[in-house]
CSV table of C-alpha atoms in Angstrom, one decimal:
chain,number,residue,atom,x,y,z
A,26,UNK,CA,3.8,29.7,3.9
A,27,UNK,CA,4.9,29.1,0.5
A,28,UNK,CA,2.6,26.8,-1.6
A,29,UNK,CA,2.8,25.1,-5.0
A,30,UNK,CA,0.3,26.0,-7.6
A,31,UNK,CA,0.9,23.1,-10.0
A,32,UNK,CA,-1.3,20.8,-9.8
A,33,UNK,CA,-1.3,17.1,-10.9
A,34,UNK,CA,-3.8,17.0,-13.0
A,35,UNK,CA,-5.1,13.3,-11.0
A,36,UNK,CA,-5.4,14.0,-7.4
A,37,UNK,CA,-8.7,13.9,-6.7
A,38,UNK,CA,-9.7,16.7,-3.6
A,39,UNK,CA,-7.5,19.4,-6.4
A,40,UNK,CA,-10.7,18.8,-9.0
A,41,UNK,CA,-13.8,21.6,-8.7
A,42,UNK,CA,-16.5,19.3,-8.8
A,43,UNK,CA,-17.7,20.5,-12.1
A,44,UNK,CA,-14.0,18.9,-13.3
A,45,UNK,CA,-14.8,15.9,-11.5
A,46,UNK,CA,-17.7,15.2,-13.2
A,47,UNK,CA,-16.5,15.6,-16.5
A,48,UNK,CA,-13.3,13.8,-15.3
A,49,UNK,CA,-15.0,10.5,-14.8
A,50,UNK,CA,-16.6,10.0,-18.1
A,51,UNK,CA,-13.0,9.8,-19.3
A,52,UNK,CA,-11.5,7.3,-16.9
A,53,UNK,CA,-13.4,5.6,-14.1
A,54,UNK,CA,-10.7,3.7,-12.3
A,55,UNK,CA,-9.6,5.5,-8.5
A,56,UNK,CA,-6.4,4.1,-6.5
A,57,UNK,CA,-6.6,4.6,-2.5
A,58,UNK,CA,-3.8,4.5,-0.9
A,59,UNK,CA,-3.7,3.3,3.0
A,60,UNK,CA,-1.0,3.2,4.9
A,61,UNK,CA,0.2,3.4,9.2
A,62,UNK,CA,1.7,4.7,11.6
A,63,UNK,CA,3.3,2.5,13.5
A,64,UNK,CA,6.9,1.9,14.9
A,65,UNK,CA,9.6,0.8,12.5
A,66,UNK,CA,12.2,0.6,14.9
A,67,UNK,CA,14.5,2.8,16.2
A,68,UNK,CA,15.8,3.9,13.0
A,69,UNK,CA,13.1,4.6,10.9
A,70,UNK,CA,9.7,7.2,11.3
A,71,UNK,CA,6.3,6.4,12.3
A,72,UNK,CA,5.4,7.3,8.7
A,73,UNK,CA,6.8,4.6,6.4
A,74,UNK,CA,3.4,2.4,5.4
A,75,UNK,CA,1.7,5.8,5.5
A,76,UNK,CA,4.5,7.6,2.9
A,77,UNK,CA,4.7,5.1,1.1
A,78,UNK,CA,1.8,4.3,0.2
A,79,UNK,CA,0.9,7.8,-1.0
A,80,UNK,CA,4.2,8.3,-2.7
A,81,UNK,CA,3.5,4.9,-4.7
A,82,UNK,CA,-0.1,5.8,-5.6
A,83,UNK,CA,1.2,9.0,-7.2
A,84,UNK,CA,4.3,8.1,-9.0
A,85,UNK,CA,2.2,4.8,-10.7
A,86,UNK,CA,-0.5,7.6,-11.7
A,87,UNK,CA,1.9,10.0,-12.9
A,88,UNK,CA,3.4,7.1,-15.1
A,89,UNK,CA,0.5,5.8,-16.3
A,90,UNK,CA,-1.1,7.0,-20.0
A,91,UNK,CA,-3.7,9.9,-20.1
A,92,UNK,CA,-6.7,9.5,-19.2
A,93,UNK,CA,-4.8,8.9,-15.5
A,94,UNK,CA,-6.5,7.0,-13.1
A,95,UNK,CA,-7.5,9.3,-10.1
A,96,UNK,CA,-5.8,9.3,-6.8
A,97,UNK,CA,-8.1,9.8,-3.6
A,98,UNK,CA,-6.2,10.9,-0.2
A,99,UNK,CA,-4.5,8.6,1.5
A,100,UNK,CA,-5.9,6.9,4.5
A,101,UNK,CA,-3.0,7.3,7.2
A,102,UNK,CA,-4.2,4.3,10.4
A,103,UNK,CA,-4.4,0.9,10.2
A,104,UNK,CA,-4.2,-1.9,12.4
A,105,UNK,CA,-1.6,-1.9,14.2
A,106,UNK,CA,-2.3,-3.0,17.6
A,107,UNK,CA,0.3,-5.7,17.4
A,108,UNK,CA,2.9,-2.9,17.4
A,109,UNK,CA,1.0,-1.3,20.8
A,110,UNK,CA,4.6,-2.1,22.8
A,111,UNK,CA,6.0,0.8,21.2
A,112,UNK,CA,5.4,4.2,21.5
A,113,UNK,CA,4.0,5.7,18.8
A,114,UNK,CA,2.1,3.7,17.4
A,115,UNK,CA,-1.8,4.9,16.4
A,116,UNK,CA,-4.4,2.1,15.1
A,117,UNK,CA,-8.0,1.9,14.6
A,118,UNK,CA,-9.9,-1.7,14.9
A,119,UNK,CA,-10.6,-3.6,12.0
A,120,UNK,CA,-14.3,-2.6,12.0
A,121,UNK,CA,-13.6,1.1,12.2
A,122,UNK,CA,-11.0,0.7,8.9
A,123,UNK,CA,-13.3,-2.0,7.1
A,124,UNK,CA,-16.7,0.4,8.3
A,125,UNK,CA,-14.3,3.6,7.0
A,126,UNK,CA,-13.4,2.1,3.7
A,127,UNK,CA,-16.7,0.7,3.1
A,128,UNK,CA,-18.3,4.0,3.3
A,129,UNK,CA,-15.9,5.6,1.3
A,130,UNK,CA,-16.5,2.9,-1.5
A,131,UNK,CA,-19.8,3.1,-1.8
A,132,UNK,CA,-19.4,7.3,-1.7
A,133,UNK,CA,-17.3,6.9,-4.8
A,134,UNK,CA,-19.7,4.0,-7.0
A,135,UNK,CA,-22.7,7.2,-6.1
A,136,UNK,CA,-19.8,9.5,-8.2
A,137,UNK,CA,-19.6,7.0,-10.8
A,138,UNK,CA,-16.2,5.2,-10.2
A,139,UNK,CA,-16.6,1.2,-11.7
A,140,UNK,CA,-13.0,0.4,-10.3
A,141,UNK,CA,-11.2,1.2,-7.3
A,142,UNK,CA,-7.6,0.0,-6.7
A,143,UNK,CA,-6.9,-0.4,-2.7
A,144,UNK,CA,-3.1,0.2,-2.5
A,145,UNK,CA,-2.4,-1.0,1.3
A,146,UNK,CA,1.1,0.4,2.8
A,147,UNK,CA,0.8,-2.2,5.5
A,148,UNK,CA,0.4,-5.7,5.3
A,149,UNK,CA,-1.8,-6.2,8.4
A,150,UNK,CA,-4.4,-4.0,6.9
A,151,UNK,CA,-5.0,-6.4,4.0
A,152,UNK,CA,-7.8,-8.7,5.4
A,153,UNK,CA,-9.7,-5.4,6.7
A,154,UNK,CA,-9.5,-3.9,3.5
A,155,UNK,CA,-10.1,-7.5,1.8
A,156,UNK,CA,-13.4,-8.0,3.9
A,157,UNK,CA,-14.2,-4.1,2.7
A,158,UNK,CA,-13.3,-4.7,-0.5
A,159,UNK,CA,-16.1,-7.5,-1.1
A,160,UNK,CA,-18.6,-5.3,0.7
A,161,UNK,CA,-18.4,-3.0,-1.9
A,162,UNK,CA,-18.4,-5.5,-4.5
A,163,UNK,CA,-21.5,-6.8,-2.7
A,164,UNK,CA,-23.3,-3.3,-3.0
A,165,UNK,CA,-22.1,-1.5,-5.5
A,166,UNK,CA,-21.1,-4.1,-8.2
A,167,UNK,CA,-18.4,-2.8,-8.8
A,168,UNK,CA,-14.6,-3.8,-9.4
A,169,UNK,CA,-12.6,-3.6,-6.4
A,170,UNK,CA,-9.3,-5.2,-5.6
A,171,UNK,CA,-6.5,-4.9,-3.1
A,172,UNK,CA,-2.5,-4.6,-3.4
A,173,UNK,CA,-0.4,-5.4,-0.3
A,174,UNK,CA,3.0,-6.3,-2.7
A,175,UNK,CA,1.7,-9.0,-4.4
A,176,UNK,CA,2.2,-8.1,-7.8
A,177,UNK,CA,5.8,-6.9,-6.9
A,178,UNK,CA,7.0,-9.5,-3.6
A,179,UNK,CA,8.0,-12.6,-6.3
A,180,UNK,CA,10.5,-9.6,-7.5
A,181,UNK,CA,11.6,-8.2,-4.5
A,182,UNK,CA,11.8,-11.8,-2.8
A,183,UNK,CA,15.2,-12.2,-5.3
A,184,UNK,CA,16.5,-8.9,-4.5
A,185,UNK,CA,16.9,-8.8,-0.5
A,186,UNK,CA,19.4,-11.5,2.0
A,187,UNK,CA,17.5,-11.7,4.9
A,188,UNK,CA,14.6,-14.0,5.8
A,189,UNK,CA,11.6,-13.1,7.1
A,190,UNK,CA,11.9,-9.9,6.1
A,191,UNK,CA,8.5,-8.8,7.6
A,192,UNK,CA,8.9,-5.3,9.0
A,193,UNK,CA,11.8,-2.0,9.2
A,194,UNK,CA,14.6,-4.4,7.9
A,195,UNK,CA,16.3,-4.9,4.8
A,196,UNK,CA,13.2,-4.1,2.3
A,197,UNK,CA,11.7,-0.9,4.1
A,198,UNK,CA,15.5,0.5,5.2
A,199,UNK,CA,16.2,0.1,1.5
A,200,UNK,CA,13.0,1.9,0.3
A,201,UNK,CA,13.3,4.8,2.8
A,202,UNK,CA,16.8,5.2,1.7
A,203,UNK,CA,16.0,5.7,-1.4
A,204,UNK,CA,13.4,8.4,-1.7
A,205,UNK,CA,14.2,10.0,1.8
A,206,UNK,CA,17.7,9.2,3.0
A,207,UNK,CA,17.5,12.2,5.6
A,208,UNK,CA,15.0,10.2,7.6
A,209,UNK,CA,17.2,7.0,8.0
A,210,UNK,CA,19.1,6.7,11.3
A,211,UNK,CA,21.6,4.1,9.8
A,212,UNK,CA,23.5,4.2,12.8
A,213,UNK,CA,20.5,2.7,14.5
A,214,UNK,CA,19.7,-0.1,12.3
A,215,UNK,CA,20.4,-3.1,13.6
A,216,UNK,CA,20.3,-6.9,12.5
A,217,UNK,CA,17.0,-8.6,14.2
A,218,UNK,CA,16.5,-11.9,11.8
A,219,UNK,CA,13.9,-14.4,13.2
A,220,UNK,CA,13.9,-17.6,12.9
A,221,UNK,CA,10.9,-19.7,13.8
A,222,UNK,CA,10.5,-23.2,15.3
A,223,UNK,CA,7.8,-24.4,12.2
A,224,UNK,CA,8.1,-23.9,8.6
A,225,UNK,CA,4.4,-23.4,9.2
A,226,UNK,CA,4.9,-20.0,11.0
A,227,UNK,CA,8.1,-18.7,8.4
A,228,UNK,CA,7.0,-15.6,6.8
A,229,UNK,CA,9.1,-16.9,3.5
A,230,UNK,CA,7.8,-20.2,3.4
A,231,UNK,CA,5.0,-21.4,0.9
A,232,UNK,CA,3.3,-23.3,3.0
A,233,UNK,CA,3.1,-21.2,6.1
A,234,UNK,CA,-0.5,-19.6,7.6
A,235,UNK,CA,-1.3,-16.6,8.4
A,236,UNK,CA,-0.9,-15.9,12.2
A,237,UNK,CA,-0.8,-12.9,13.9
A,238,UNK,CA,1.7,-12.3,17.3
A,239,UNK,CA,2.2,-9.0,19.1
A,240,UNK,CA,5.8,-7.7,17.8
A,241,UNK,CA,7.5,-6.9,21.0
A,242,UNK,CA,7.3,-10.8,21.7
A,243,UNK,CA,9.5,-11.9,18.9
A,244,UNK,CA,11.5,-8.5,18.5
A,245,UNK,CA,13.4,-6.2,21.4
A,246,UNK,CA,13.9,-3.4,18.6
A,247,UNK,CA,10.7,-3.9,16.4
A,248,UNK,CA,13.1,-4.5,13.7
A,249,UNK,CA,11.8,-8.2,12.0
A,250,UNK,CA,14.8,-8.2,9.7
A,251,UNK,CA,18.0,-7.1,9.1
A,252,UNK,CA,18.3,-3.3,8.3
A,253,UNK,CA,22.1,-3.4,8.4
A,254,UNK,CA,21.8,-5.0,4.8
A,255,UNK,CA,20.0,-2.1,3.5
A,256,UNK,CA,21.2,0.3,0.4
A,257,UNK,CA,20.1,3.4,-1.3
A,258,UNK,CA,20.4,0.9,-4.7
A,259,UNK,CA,18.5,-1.5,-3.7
A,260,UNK,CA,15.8,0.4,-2.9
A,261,UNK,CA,15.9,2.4,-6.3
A,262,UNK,CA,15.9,-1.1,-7.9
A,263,UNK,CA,12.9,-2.3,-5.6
A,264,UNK,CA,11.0,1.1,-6.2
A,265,UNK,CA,11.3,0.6,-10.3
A,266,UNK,CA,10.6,-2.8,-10.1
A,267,UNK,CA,6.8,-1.7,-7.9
A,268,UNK,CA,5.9,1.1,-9.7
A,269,UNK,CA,6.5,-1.0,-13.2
A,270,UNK,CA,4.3,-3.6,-12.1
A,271,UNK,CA,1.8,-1.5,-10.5
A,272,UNK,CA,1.0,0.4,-13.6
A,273,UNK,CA,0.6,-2.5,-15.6
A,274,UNK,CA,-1.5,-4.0,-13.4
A,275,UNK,CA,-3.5,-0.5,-13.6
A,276,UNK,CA,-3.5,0.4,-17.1
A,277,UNK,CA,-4.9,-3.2,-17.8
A,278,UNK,CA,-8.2,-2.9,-14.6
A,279,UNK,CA,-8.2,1.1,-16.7
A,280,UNK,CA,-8.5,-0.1,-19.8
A,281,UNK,CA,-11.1,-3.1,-19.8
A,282,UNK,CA,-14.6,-2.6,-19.3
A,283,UNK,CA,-16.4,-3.5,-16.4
A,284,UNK,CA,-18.3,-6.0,-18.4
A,285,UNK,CA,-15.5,-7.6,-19.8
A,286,UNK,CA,-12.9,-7.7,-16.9
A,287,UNK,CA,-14.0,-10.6,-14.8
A,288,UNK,CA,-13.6,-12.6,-17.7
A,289,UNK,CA,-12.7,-11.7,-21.3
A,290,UNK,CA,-14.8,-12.4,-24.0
A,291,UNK,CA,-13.3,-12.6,-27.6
């Protein structure tokens, strides 16, 4: 088996761990990427929270000034038991992912890291890696936040049709279309728009809760969306759009102090 010798120069398990340790005193900020697998209709692989994820984590790093921010391996399960009506699907409770990333937290404040950027793949993960991420915080004092789309979704909201886009439609067919055409099945997307009987259950609305339902009750495909709407554009346009914000919003947690980023002092 071929292999490629280049390395990136910010993945963390390619560092010695003499490199690692003089790594860190140059740059103590980490981004963990954690993704899925899970369904995403019949159209679209297992992979795409997973894949994602990891492919985000390494193209915002790659764009982001020296010293880079270090990537860690991505974590592939989540939860995703609300997905267990189709085949495929692998997930882990919420206190083996929040127990996982805890550990793994508090591993990384012993090496030295003051900041660690959770980059979740897959929305239902975010209050598991929410409750982790103020363990840490707890113990470690240390900075720790979580991204599930929020510093890119106020973008991406103008750039899709559908609503309720929640899960293998418009957004995620677009995405995979764009950085891995040869695993779309377009011929196999299909058009699976929910509607709801309370604007206090619409995804889109900005007063719904969050509320959790088991997919196959509201979908026959697993589709939540409308993948026929999806384009190899729009998901170059969505993919610029998320990695721009993302290293912003990393090159500004990089760049502070840890004393100075709760609240800047002038």
């Amino acid at each position: 088996m071929k292999t490629n010798n280049k390395r990136s120069g910010f993945l963390w398990e390619e560092f010695t761990w003499p490199e690692i340790e003089a790594y860190l005193k140059t740059v103590d900020t980490v981004i963990l990427p954690c993704g899925a697998i899970e369904q995403h209709g019949p159209h679209l692989p297992l992979d795409v929270d997973y894949f994602d994820a990891k492919y985000m984590a390494f193209k915002v790093a790659e764009a982001c000034k020296d010293p880079k921010p270090m990537v860690l391996p991505p974590i592939p399960f989540g939860v995703s038991y609300h997905h267990d009506g189709f085949k495929g699907t692998l997930s882990v409770t919420n206190d083996a992912l929040s127990k996982f990333v805890y550990d793994l937290g508090m591993s990384l404040a012993k090496n030295g890291v003051k900041k660690i950027i959770i980059l979740n793949g897959h929305g239902d993960n975010a209050p598991t890696l929410s409750y982790a991420a103020q363990m840490i915080n707890r113990d470690a004092k240390i900075f720790v936040g979580v991204d599930t789309g929020e510093t890119s979704d106020v973008d991406l909201a103008g750039m899709v049709e559908t609503p309720n886009d929640a899960h293998a439609g418009e957004i995620e067919t677009s995405t995979t279309l764009a950085i891995r055409p040869e695993m779309v099945q377009m011929d196999k997307a299909l058009e699976s728009t929910l509607k709801f009987g309370s604007d206090y259950l619409d995804f889109d609305d900005d007063r719904s809760i969050s509320w959790y339902v088991r997919t196959d009750k509201i979908s026959e495909s697993g589709i939540m969306g409308d993948a026929t709407k999806a384009s190899k554009e729009k998901g170059e346009k969505m993919w610029e759009v998320m990695i721009k914000n993302m290293v912003r919003f990393v090159e500004s947690i990089k760049n502070t102090p840890l004393d100075e980023l709760y609240q800047k002092r002038y």
